[in-house]
Amino acid sequence: RVPLQSLADGIVKRFVLGLLMIALLTLVIWLVIGHGVRDSYIEEAWKYTVSVLVVACPCALGLATPVALLVMSVRSVREGVLFGNPSVMEQFGKITTLILDKTGTITASEVSVKSFDTMNTGNLSSQREMLSQIVAVEKQCNHPLALAIVAYGITEGIKSQVATDVKHVIGSGVSGWVNGNRIAIGTKTFIEAQLDGPLELNGAEQKFTGSTYVSIGGGFVGVFDFDAKLLNGVQRDIAQVRRDTGSSLEVVLATGDSQRVADDVAMKVGIEHVHAELQPEDKLKLVRDQQLAGHVVAMVGDGVNDAIALVAADVGIAVARGADLATEVADVVLLKPGLNGISRAIRLSKR
């Protein structure tokens, strides 16, 4: 129930009580006035009483808000926006901070491996052997980056091995065992937790420009770099959202990718505030910090690692092709690719 509907229902309840009292008073007055004057004074009294009830009935007030919400819901679906929680319809027009995840929101969910930069670890005989073991683990994960690594392995003609004891850590990475070697693929922080010692690149920081690190047998072996294309018109969509909110909107990029990757994407789409290498709990903290600062926060995401932030935000927005958990917990689902649906929802909310 939206706040406006609750307000209207409260007014109707009091109005009906007052109307019944006025109708009863009308009945009594006409019975007194008509007594002994007309033979049909009782019928006259009831006629005027019913007239009061019919003319003053607050049906229009009680039905106006539900009908308006119904019309808005139907129209929003036609425009590619599904409101799972009608109470946020009024909140849309009050948004002051828009937090965007990167993959699936600004960039396409379908990514490809640009490169796999490796170190000479001495643990494995060749890069193809590394890829074979990495692909064995990633085949048991449905994350977009995992799917890209598997596709890369197929393109390279890699024959996958069998992985066991595969474990997923949301927002961090995946690990498993292949031929007695522990394989871990994920963020830099996740990989550092798997290593026998600290992650040392030995002066090769410039070489490893990717965001997904790999360790095998307790040693760092390389980094995957991905080529993620921007969604069509996403820069225009963000600019339109700013215009619809009076240009006072603060747009924030919040991603688990590396700072370099996040800065590159933010620069392309015109986002000034960037938070990179975030865990799910970090995104939640970011949302709550913005709320404590007095902002009305909308969070847009498509993955499982965005779910808790979507729930915490004043308006949680999920992308239809994202993870089931994200679409289930979100207040709003964008049925079409891109962020143009947010602008349409804001305009509908203001009406």
mmCIF file of C-alpha atoms in Angstrom:
data_model
loop_
_atom_site.group_PDB
_atom_site.id
_atom_site.type_symbol
_atom_site.label_atom_id
_atom_site.label_comp_id
_atom_site.label_asym_id
_atom_site.label_seq_id
_atom_site.Cartn_x
_atom_site.Cartn_y
_atom_site.Cartn_z
ATOM 1 C CA ARG A 1 0.000 0.000 0.000
ATOM 2 C CA VAL A 2 1.397 3.353 -0.996
ATOM 3 C CA PRO A 3 1.307 6.154 1.627
ATOM 4 C CA LEU A 4 -1.187 8.119 -0.463
ATOM 5 C CA GLN A 5 -3.621 5.210 -0.469
ATOM 6 C CA SER A 6 -3.335 4.804 3.296
ATOM 7 C CA LEU A 7 -4.043 8.526 3.699
ATOM 8 C CA ALA A 8 -7.077 8.326 1.417
ATOM 9 C CA ASP A 9 -8.417 5.271 3.267
ATOM 10 C CA GLY A 10 -8.033 7.059 6.598
ATOM 11 C CA ILE A 11 -9.956 10.074 5.291
ATOM 12 C CA VAL A 12 -12.690 7.831 3.874
ATOM 13 C CA LYS A 13 -13.170 6.052 7.211
ATOM 14 C CA ARG A 14 -13.695 9.327 9.052
ATOM 15 C CA PHE A 15 -15.788 10.728 6.219
ATOM 16 C CA VAL A 16 -18.122 7.713 6.233
ATOM 17 C CA LEU A 17 -18.638 7.979 9.980
ATOM 18 C CA GLY A 18 -19.488 11.670 9.654
ATOM 19 C CA LEU A 19 -21.772 10.948 6.676
ATOM 20 C CA LEU A 20 -23.737 8.339 8.616
ATOM 21 C CA MET A 21 -24.212 10.767 11.497
ATOM 22 C CA ILE A 22 -25.451 13.484 9.100
ATOM 23 C CA ALA A 23 -27.796 11.003 7.395
ATOM 24 C CA LEU A 24 -29.182 9.908 10.758
ATOM 25 C CA LEU A 25 -29.656 13.544 11.762
ATOM 26 C CA THR A 26 -31.475 14.178 8.455
ATOM 27 C CA LEU A 27 -33.820 11.267 9.137
ATOM 28 C CA VAL A 28 -34.627 12.504 12.638
ATOM 29 C CA ILE A 29 -35.206 16.118 11.527
ATOM 30 C CA TRP A 30 -37.572 15.149 8.711
ATOM 31 C CA LEU A 31 -39.476 12.762 10.957
ATOM 32 C CA VAL A 32 -39.956 15.563 13.482
ATOM 33 C CA ILE A 33 -40.825 18.236 10.894
ATOM 34 C CA GLY A 34 -43.160 16.013 8.912
ATOM 35 C CA HIS A 35 -44.958 14.423 11.827
ATOM 36 C CA GLY A 36 -48.653 15.389 11.713
ATOM 37 C CA VAL A 37 -48.148 17.562 8.579
ATOM 38 C CA ARG A 38 -48.094 14.971 5.829
ATOM 39 C CA ASP A 39 -49.326 11.416 5.684
ATOM 40 C CA SER A 40 -46.204 10.374 3.791
ATOM 41 C CA TYR A 41 -43.742 12.051 6.104
ATOM 42 C CA ILE A 42 -41.956 8.762 6.841
ATOM 43 C CA GLU A 43 -41.322 8.118 3.147
ATOM 44 C CA GLU A 44 -40.187 11.737 2.730
ATOM 45 C CA ALA A 45 -37.784 11.397 5.642
ATOM 46 C CA TRP A 46 -36.208 8.230 4.181
ATOM 47 C CA LYS A 47 -36.012 9.783 0.715
ATOM 48 C CA TYR A 48 -33.954 12.730 1.954
ATOM 49 C CA THR A 49 -31.815 10.451 4.123
ATOM 50 C CA VAL A 50 -30.953 8.196 1.186
ATOM 51 C CA SER A 51 -30.309 11.287 -0.959
ATOM 52 C CA VAL A 52 -27.711 12.474 1.539
ATOM 53 C CA LEU A 53 -26.034 9.058 1.514
ATOM 54 C CA VAL A 54 -25.983 8.807 -2.286
ATOM 55 C CA VAL A 55 -24.832 12.358 -3.010
ATOM 56 C CA ALA A 56 -22.142 12.501 -0.333
ATOM 57 C CA CYS A 57 -20.869 8.901 -0.692
ATOM 58 C CA PRO A 58 -16.995 9.011 -0.804
ATOM 59 C CA CYS A 59 -16.747 6.236 -3.416
ATOM 60 C CA ALA A 60 -14.725 8.411 -5.776
ATOM 61 C CA LEU A 61 -12.215 9.263 -3.054
ATOM 62 C CA GLY A 62 -11.849 5.622 -2.042
ATOM 63 C CA LEU A 63 -11.460 4.365 -5.611
ATOM 64 C CA ALA A 64 -9.316 7.138 -7.078
ATOM 65 C CA THR A 65 -5.968 5.998 -5.652
ATOM 66 C CA PRO A 66 -6.345 2.241 -6.410
ATOM 67 C CA VAL A 67 -7.501 3.013 -9.948
ATOM 68 C CA ALA A 68 -4.590 5.429 -10.467
ATOM 69 C CA LEU A 69 -2.140 2.780 -9.221
ATOM 70 C CA LEU A 70 -3.684 0.179 -11.517
ATOM 71 C CA VAL A 71 -3.398 2.461 -14.531
ATOM 72 C CA MET A 72 0.198 3.338 -13.635
ATOM 73 C CA SER A 73 1.127 -0.336 -13.169
ATOM 74 C CA VAL A 74 -0.295 -1.303 -16.562
ATOM 75 C CA ARG A 75 1.386 1.615 -18.282
ATOM 76 C CA SER A 76 4.728 0.984 -16.586
ATOM 77 C CA VAL A 77 4.752 -2.665 -17.753
ATOM 78 C CA ARG A 78 4.115 -1.494 -21.299
ATOM 79 C CA GLU A 79 7.136 0.785 -20.965
ATOM 80 C CA GLY A 80 9.334 -1.995 -19.612
ATOM 81 C CA VAL A 81 9.133 -1.340 -15.867
ATOM 82 C CA LEU A 82 7.594 -3.837 -13.443
ATOM 83 C CA PHE A 83 6.733 -2.569 -9.955
ATOM 84 C CA GLY A 84 6.946 -5.481 -7.544
ATOM 85 C CA ASN A 85 6.369 -3.159 -4.587
ATOM 86 C CA PRO A 86 3.809 -0.406 -5.339
ATOM 87 C CA SER A 87 4.834 1.556 -2.235
ATOM 88 C CA VAL A 88 8.019 2.723 -3.994
ATOM 89 C CA MET A 89 6.085 4.465 -6.787
ATOM 90 C CA GLU A 90 6.072 7.703 -4.826
ATOM 91 C CA GLN A 91 9.721 7.263 -3.781
ATOM 92 C CA PHE A 92 10.972 7.264 -7.366
ATOM 93 C CA GLY A 93 10.414 10.973 -7.765
ATOM 94 C CA LYS A 94 12.396 11.691 -4.578
ATOM 95 C CA ILE A 95 15.620 9.814 -5.445
ATOM 96 C CA THR A 96 18.791 11.798 -4.682
ATOM 97 C CA THR A 97 21.416 9.046 -5.009
ATOM 98 C CA LEU A 98 21.576 6.357 -7.700
ATOM 99 C CA ILE A 99 24.039 3.511 -7.061
ATOM 100 C CA LEU A 100 24.866 1.372 -10.092
ATOM 101 C CA ASP A 101 26.510 -2.026 -10.257
ATOM 102 C CA LYS A 102 28.741 -2.449 -13.317
ATOM 103 C CA THR A 103 28.286 -5.854 -14.940
ATOM 104 C CA GLY A 104 24.826 -6.279 -16.437
ATOM 105 C CA THR A 105 23.829 -2.736 -15.495
ATOM 106 C CA ILE A 106 26.315 -0.503 -17.299
ATOM 107 C CA THR A 107 28.230 -3.143 -19.233
ATOM 108 C CA ALA A 108 26.788 -6.189 -20.969
ATOM 109 C CA SER A 109 26.492 -9.404 -18.964
ATOM 110 C CA GLU A 110 28.099 -11.289 -21.822
ATOM 111 C CA VAL A 111 31.821 -10.634 -21.450
ATOM 112 C CA SER A 112 34.831 -12.202 -23.129
ATOM 113 C CA VAL A 113 38.396 -12.825 -22.043
ATOM 114 C CA LYS A 114 40.758 -10.231 -23.475
ATOM 115 C CA SER A 115 43.928 -11.816 -22.127
ATOM 116 C CA PHE A 116 45.327 -14.249 -19.583
ATOM 117 C CA ASP A 117 48.635 -12.915 -18.286
ATOM 118 C CA THR A 118 50.689 -15.501 -16.419
ATOM 119 C CA MET A 119 53.809 -15.714 -14.315
ATOM 120 C CA ASN A 120 56.439 -18.401 -14.551
ATOM 121 C CA THR A 121 55.423 -20.271 -11.403
ATOM 122 C CA GLY A 122 57.102 -23.622 -12.048
ATOM 123 C CA ASN A 123 54.030 -25.376 -10.639
ATOM 124 C CA LEU A 124 52.606 -26.422 -14.009
ATOM 125 C CA SER A 125 54.178 -27.394 -17.318
ATOM 126 C CA SER A 126 52.332 -24.927 -19.499
ATOM 127 C CA GLN A 127 49.686 -22.220 -19.733
ATOM 128 C CA ARG A 128 47.375 -24.731 -21.408
ATOM 129 C CA GLU A 129 47.633 -27.001 -18.389
ATOM 130 C CA MET A 130 46.756 -24.031 -16.173
ATOM 131 C CA LEU A 131 43.747 -23.214 -18.310
ATOM 132 C CA SER A 132 42.611 -26.819 -18.252
ATOM 133 C CA GLN A 133 42.500 -26.849 -14.464
ATOM 134 C CA ILE A 134 40.965 -23.368 -14.234
ATOM 135 C CA VAL A 135 38.207 -24.262 -16.702
ATOM 136 C CA ALA A 136 37.460 -27.437 -14.718
ATOM 137 C CA VAL A 137 36.570 -25.283 -11.698
ATOM 138 C CA GLU A 138 34.799 -22.504 -13.585
ATOM 139 C CA LYS A 139 32.517 -24.980 -15.388
ATOM 140 C CA GLN A 140 30.712 -25.448 -12.079
ATOM 141 C CA CYS A 141 29.968 -21.730 -11.724
ATOM 142 C CA ASN A 142 27.364 -19.668 -13.615
ATOM 143 C CA HIS A 143 28.881 -16.232 -12.988
ATOM 144 C CA PRO A 144 29.312 -14.204 -16.229
ATOM 145 C CA LEU A 145 33.097 -14.091 -15.754
ATOM 146 C CA ALA A 146 33.220 -17.848 -15.188
ATOM 147 C CA LEU A 147 31.232 -18.425 -18.360
ATOM 148 C CA ALA A 148 33.654 -16.169 -20.227
ATOM 149 C CA ILE A 149 36.659 -18.158 -18.962
ATOM 150 C CA VAL A 150 35.052 -21.433 -19.987
ATOM 151 C CA ALA A 151 34.291 -20.008 -23.442
ATOM 152 C CA TYR A 152 37.908 -18.813 -23.674
ATOM 153 C CA GLY A 153 39.128 -22.305 -22.834
ATOM 154 C CA ILE A 154 36.932 -23.817 -25.547
ATOM 155 C CA THR A 155 38.233 -21.275 -28.057
ATOM 156 C CA GLU A 156 41.807 -22.219 -27.115
ATOM 157 C CA GLY A 157 40.986 -25.899 -27.600
ATOM 158 C CA ILE A 158 41.465 -26.715 -23.940
ATOM 159 C CA LYS A 159 40.307 -30.129 -22.733
ATOM 160 C CA SER A 160 38.742 -29.692 -19.329
ATOM 161 C CA GLN A 161 39.627 -31.876 -16.377
ATOM 162 C CA VAL A 162 37.464 -32.872 -13.400
ATOM 163 C CA ALA A 163 37.198 -30.559 -10.387
ATOM 164 C CA THR A 164 36.056 -31.588 -6.919
ATOM 165 C CA ASP A 165 35.048 -29.786 -3.731
ATOM 166 C CA VAL A 166 34.170 -26.632 -5.640
ATOM 167 C CA LYS A 167 33.107 -23.784 -3.347
ATOM 168 C CA HIS A 168 31.620 -20.417 -4.271
ATOM 169 C CA VAL A 169 32.116 -17.279 -2.193
ATOM 170 C CA ILE A 170 29.578 -14.650 -3.245
ATOM 171 C CA GLY A 171 31.241 -11.489 -4.441
ATOM 172 C CA SER A 172 34.736 -12.943 -4.085
ATOM 173 C CA GLY A 173 35.454 -15.996 -6.206
ATOM 174 C CA VAL A 174 35.444 -19.758 -6.546
ATOM 175 C CA SER A 175 37.853 -22.508 -5.512
ATOM 176 C CA GLY A 176 38.201 -26.255 -6.031
ATOM 177 C CA TRP A 177 40.617 -29.157 -6.364
ATOM 178 C CA VAL A 178 41.971 -30.549 -9.642
ATOM 179 C CA ASN A 179 44.545 -33.361 -9.694
ATOM 180 C CA GLY A 180 45.604 -32.602 -6.146
ATOM 181 C CA ASN A 181 46.050 -28.878 -6.807
ATOM 182 C CA ARG A 182 43.908 -26.248 -5.109
ATOM 183 C CA ILE A 183 42.612 -23.840 -7.760
ATOM 184 C CA ALA A 184 41.249 -20.421 -6.791
ATOM 185 C CA ILE A 185 39.878 -17.760 -9.134
ATOM 186 C CA GLY A 186 38.533 -14.419 -7.928
ATOM 187 C CA THR A 187 39.314 -10.976 -6.608
ATOM 188 C CA LYS A 188 42.761 -9.967 -5.439
ATOM 189 C CA THR A 189 41.643 -10.094 -1.804
ATOM 190 C CA PHE A 190 40.134 -13.547 -2.284
ATOM 191 C CA ILE A 191 43.330 -14.893 -3.875
ATOM 192 C CA GLU A 192 45.546 -13.408 -1.179
ATOM 193 C CA ALA A 193 43.551 -15.427 1.363
ATOM 194 C CA GLN A 194 44.376 -18.621 -0.582
ATOM 195 C CA LEU A 195 48.122 -18.040 -0.904
ATOM 196 C CA ASP A 196 50.822 -19.404 1.333
ATOM 197 C CA GLY A 197 52.165 -15.852 1.645
ATOM 198 C CA PRO A 198 51.342 -12.319 0.476
ATOM 199 C CA LEU A 199 50.644 -11.691 -3.206
ATOM 200 C CA GLU A 200 53.882 -10.446 -4.729
ATOM 201 C CA LEU A 201 53.930 -9.359 -8.378
ATOM 202 C CA ASN A 202 57.671 -8.733 -8.354
ATOM 203 C CA GLY A 203 57.421 -5.447 -10.213
ATOM 204 C CA ALA A 204 54.951 -6.792 -12.788
ATOM 205 C CA GLU A 205 52.021 -4.651 -11.628
ATOM 206 C CA GLN A 206 51.782 -2.944 -15.023
ATOM 207 C CA LYS A 207 51.612 -6.302 -16.783
ATOM 208 C CA PHE A 208 48.667 -7.558 -14.799
ATOM 209 C CA THR A 209 45.904 -5.128 -15.756
ATOM 210 C CA GLY A 210 43.023 -7.554 -15.248
ATOM 211 C CA SER A 211 40.645 -7.916 -12.339
ATOM 212 C CA THR A 212 40.303 -11.689 -11.851
ATOM 213 C CA TYR A 213 43.304 -13.310 -10.177
ATOM 214 C CA VAL A 214 44.258 -16.995 -10.192
ATOM 215 C CA SER A 215 46.230 -19.152 -7.779
ATOM 216 C CA ILE A 216 47.172 -22.793 -8.235
ATOM 217 C CA GLY A 217 48.649 -24.956 -5.522
ATOM 218 C CA GLY A 218 48.987 -22.037 -3.137
ATOM 219 C CA GLY A 219 50.886 -19.836 -5.588
ATOM 220 C CA PHE A 220 49.792 -16.890 -7.707
ATOM 221 C CA VAL A 221 49.908 -17.753 -11.430
ATOM 222 C CA GLY A 222 48.186 -14.978 -13.372
ATOM 223 C CA VAL A 223 45.321 -12.609 -14.072
ATOM 224 C CA PHE A 224 42.407 -12.652 -16.478
ATOM 225 C CA ASP A 225 41.476 -9.408 -18.187
ATOM 226 C CA PHE A 226 37.998 -9.115 -19.692
ATOM 227 C CA ASP A 227 36.497 -7.153 -22.526
ATOM 228 C CA ALA A 228 33.075 -5.876 -21.404
ATOM 229 C CA LYS A 229 31.118 -3.708 -23.811
ATOM 230 C CA LEU A 230 28.984 -0.838 -22.592
ATOM 231 C CA LEU A 231 25.254 -1.298 -23.023
ATOM 232 C CA ASN A 232 23.856 0.668 -25.924
ATOM 233 C CA GLY A 233 22.894 4.203 -24.892
ATOM 234 C CA VAL A 234 23.818 3.778 -21.222
ATOM 235 C CA GLN A 235 25.606 7.148 -21.091
ATOM 236 C CA ARG A 236 22.546 8.833 -22.583
ATOM 237 C CA ASP A 237 20.267 6.999 -20.132
ATOM 238 C CA ILE A 238 22.276 8.195 -17.115
ATOM 239 C CA ALA A 239 22.190 11.770 -18.404
ATOM 240 C CA GLN A 240 18.412 11.508 -18.885
ATOM 241 C CA VAL A 241 17.925 10.254 -15.322
ATOM 242 C CA ARG A 242 19.880 13.276 -14.091
ATOM 243 C CA ARG A 243 17.625 15.608 -16.071
ATOM 244 C CA ASP A 244 14.463 13.909 -14.785
ATOM 245 C CA THR A 245 15.603 14.445 -11.186
ATOM 246 C CA GLY A 246 16.516 18.087 -11.723
ATOM 247 C CA SER A 247 20.247 17.466 -12.266
ATOM 248 C CA SER A 248 20.714 17.103 -8.491
ATOM 249 C CA LEU A 249 21.139 13.332 -8.661
ATOM 250 C CA GLU A 250 24.388 11.838 -7.359
ATOM 251 C CA VAL A 251 25.332 8.803 -9.474
ATOM 252 C CA VAL A 252 27.696 6.265 -7.903
ATOM 253 C CA LEU A 253 29.407 3.247 -9.469
ATOM 254 C CA ALA A 254 29.773 0.347 -7.006
ATOM 255 C CA THR A 255 31.516 -2.762 -8.289
ATOM 256 C CA GLY A 256 33.604 -5.689 -7.200
ATOM 257 C CA ASP A 257 36.003 -5.138 -10.100
ATOM 258 C CA SER A 258 39.418 -3.556 -9.747
ATOM 259 C CA GLN A 259 39.837 0.181 -9.339
ATOM 260 C CA ARG A 260 41.410 0.466 -12.791
ATOM 261 C CA VAL A 261 38.500 -1.256 -14.524
ATOM 262 C CA ALA A 262 35.920 0.698 -12.522
ATOM 263 C CA ASP A 263 37.592 4.053 -13.242
ATOM 264 C CA ASP A 264 37.754 3.248 -16.944
ATOM 265 C CA VAL A 265 34.024 2.436 -17.145
ATOM 266 C CA ALA A 266 33.051 5.428 -14.987
ATOM 267 C CA MET A 267 35.013 7.793 -17.221
ATOM 268 C CA LYS A 268 33.257 6.464 -20.334
ATOM 269 C CA VAL A 269 29.735 6.995 -18.954
ATOM 270 C CA GLY A 270 30.330 10.188 -17.010
ATOM 271 C CA ILE A 271 30.204 8.928 -13.411
ATOM 272 C CA GLU A 272 32.352 10.836 -10.913
ATOM 273 C CA HIS A 273 31.887 8.772 -7.745
ATOM 274 C CA VAL A 274 33.492 5.325 -7.943
ATOM 275 C CA HIS A 275 33.727 2.546 -5.341
ATOM 276 C CA ALA A 276 35.688 -0.505 -6.525
ATOM 277 C CA GLU A 277 36.695 -3.926 -5.177
ATOM 278 C CA LEU A 278 33.556 -4.094 -3.029
ATOM 279 C CA GLN A 279 32.169 -7.158 -1.302
ATOM 280 C CA PRO A 280 28.363 -7.543 -0.912
ATOM 281 C CA GLU A 281 28.573 -6.206 2.637
ATOM 282 C CA ASP A 282 30.533 -3.191 1.359
ATOM 283 C CA LYS A 283 27.713 -2.332 -1.045
ATOM 284 C CA LEU A 284 25.270 -2.624 1.837
ATOM 285 C CA LYS A 285 27.405 -0.258 3.924
ATOM 286 C CA LEU A 286 27.558 2.199 1.015
ATOM 287 C CA VAL A 287 23.760 2.256 0.770
ATOM 288 C CA ARG A 288 23.314 2.776 4.496
ATOM 289 C CA ASP A 289 25.957 5.512 4.655
ATOM 290 C CA GLN A 290 24.123 7.405 1.919
ATOM 291 C CA GLN A 291 20.834 7.007 3.793
ATOM 292 C CA LEU A 292 22.378 8.237 7.040
ATOM 293 C CA ALA A 293 23.532 11.304 5.116
ATOM 294 C CA GLY A 294 19.875 12.055 4.337
ATOM 295 C CA HIS A 295 19.754 10.728 0.768
ATOM 296 C CA VAL A 296 16.924 8.748 -0.834
ATOM 297 C CA VAL A 297 18.857 5.873 -2.378
ATOM 298 C CA ALA A 298 18.071 3.761 -5.432
ATOM 299 C CA MET A 299 20.289 0.734 -6.034
ATOM 300 C CA VAL A 300 20.502 -0.964 -9.424
ATOM 301 C CA GLY A 301 22.011 -4.451 -9.752
ATOM 302 C CA ASP A 302 21.584 -7.819 -11.391
ATOM 303 C CA GLY A 303 23.614 -10.283 -9.347
ATOM 304 C CA VAL A 304 23.338 -12.326 -6.175
ATOM 305 C CA ASN A 305 26.028 -10.129 -4.607
ATOM 306 C CA ASP A 306 23.736 -7.106 -5.084
ATOM 307 C CA ALA A 307 20.749 -8.640 -3.289
ATOM 308 C CA ILE A 308 21.344 -7.324 0.241
ATOM 309 C CA ALA A 309 22.014 -3.816 -1.075
ATOM 310 C CA LEU A 310 18.818 -3.960 -3.158
ATOM 311 C CA VAL A 311 16.829 -4.835 -0.037
ATOM 312 C CA ALA A 312 18.417 -2.066 2.041
ATOM 313 C CA ALA A 313 17.951 0.682 -0.562
ATOM 314 C CA ASP A 314 14.872 2.909 -0.530
ATOM 315 C CA VAL A 315 14.253 1.699 -4.089
ATOM 316 C CA GLY A 316 15.829 -1.596 -5.179
ATOM 317 C CA ILE A 317 15.991 -1.979 -8.954
ATOM 318 C CA ALA A 318 16.938 -5.237 -10.668
ATOM 319 C CA VAL A 319 17.632 -6.040 -14.297
ATOM 320 C CA ALA A 320 15.278 -8.693 -15.695
ATOM 321 C CA ARG A 321 18.045 -10.886 -17.089
ATOM 322 C CA GLY A 322 19.908 -10.873 -13.795
ATOM 323 C CA ALA A 323 20.013 -13.476 -11.042
ATOM 324 C CA ASP A 324 16.681 -14.802 -9.764
ATOM 325 C CA LEU A 325 17.461 -13.676 -6.214
ATOM 326 C CA ALA A 326 18.026 -10.088 -7.355
ATOM 327 C CA THR A 327 14.717 -9.913 -9.235
ATOM 328 C CA GLU A 328 12.844 -11.513 -6.323
ATOM 329 C CA VAL A 329 14.026 -9.066 -3.658
ATOM 330 C CA ALA A 330 13.954 -5.912 -5.809
ATOM 331 C CA ASP A 331 11.120 -3.387 -5.630
ATOM 332 C CA VAL A 332 11.313 -2.734 -9.365
ATOM 333 C CA VAL A 333 12.435 -4.869 -12.302
ATOM 334 C CA LEU A 334 13.607 -3.329 -15.581
ATOM 335 C CA LEU A 335 12.201 -5.549 -18.319
ATOM 336 C CA LYS A 336 14.332 -4.046 -21.085
ATOM 337 C CA PRO A 337 18.125 -3.669 -21.346
ATOM 338 C CA GLY A 338 19.609 -0.345 -20.323
ATOM 339 C CA LEU A 339 18.699 2.244 -17.731
ATOM 340 C CA ASN A 340 16.066 4.128 -19.710
ATOM 341 C CA GLY A 341 13.388 2.358 -17.665
ATOM 342 C CA ILE A 342 14.494 4.353 -14.607
ATOM 343 C CA SER A 343 13.691 7.622 -16.381
ATOM 344 C CA ARG A 344 10.280 6.309 -17.410
ATOM 345 C CA ALA A 345 9.565 5.177 -13.842
ATOM 346 C CA ILE A 346 10.556 8.595 -12.450
ATOM 347 C CA ARG A 347 8.265 10.398 -14.871
ATOM 348 C CA LEU A 348 5.359 8.059 -14.047
ATOM 349 C CA SER A 349 5.991 8.537 -10.323
ATOM 350 C CA LYS A 350 5.814 12.322 -10.631
ATOM 351 C CA ARG A 351 2.464 12.079 -12.364
#
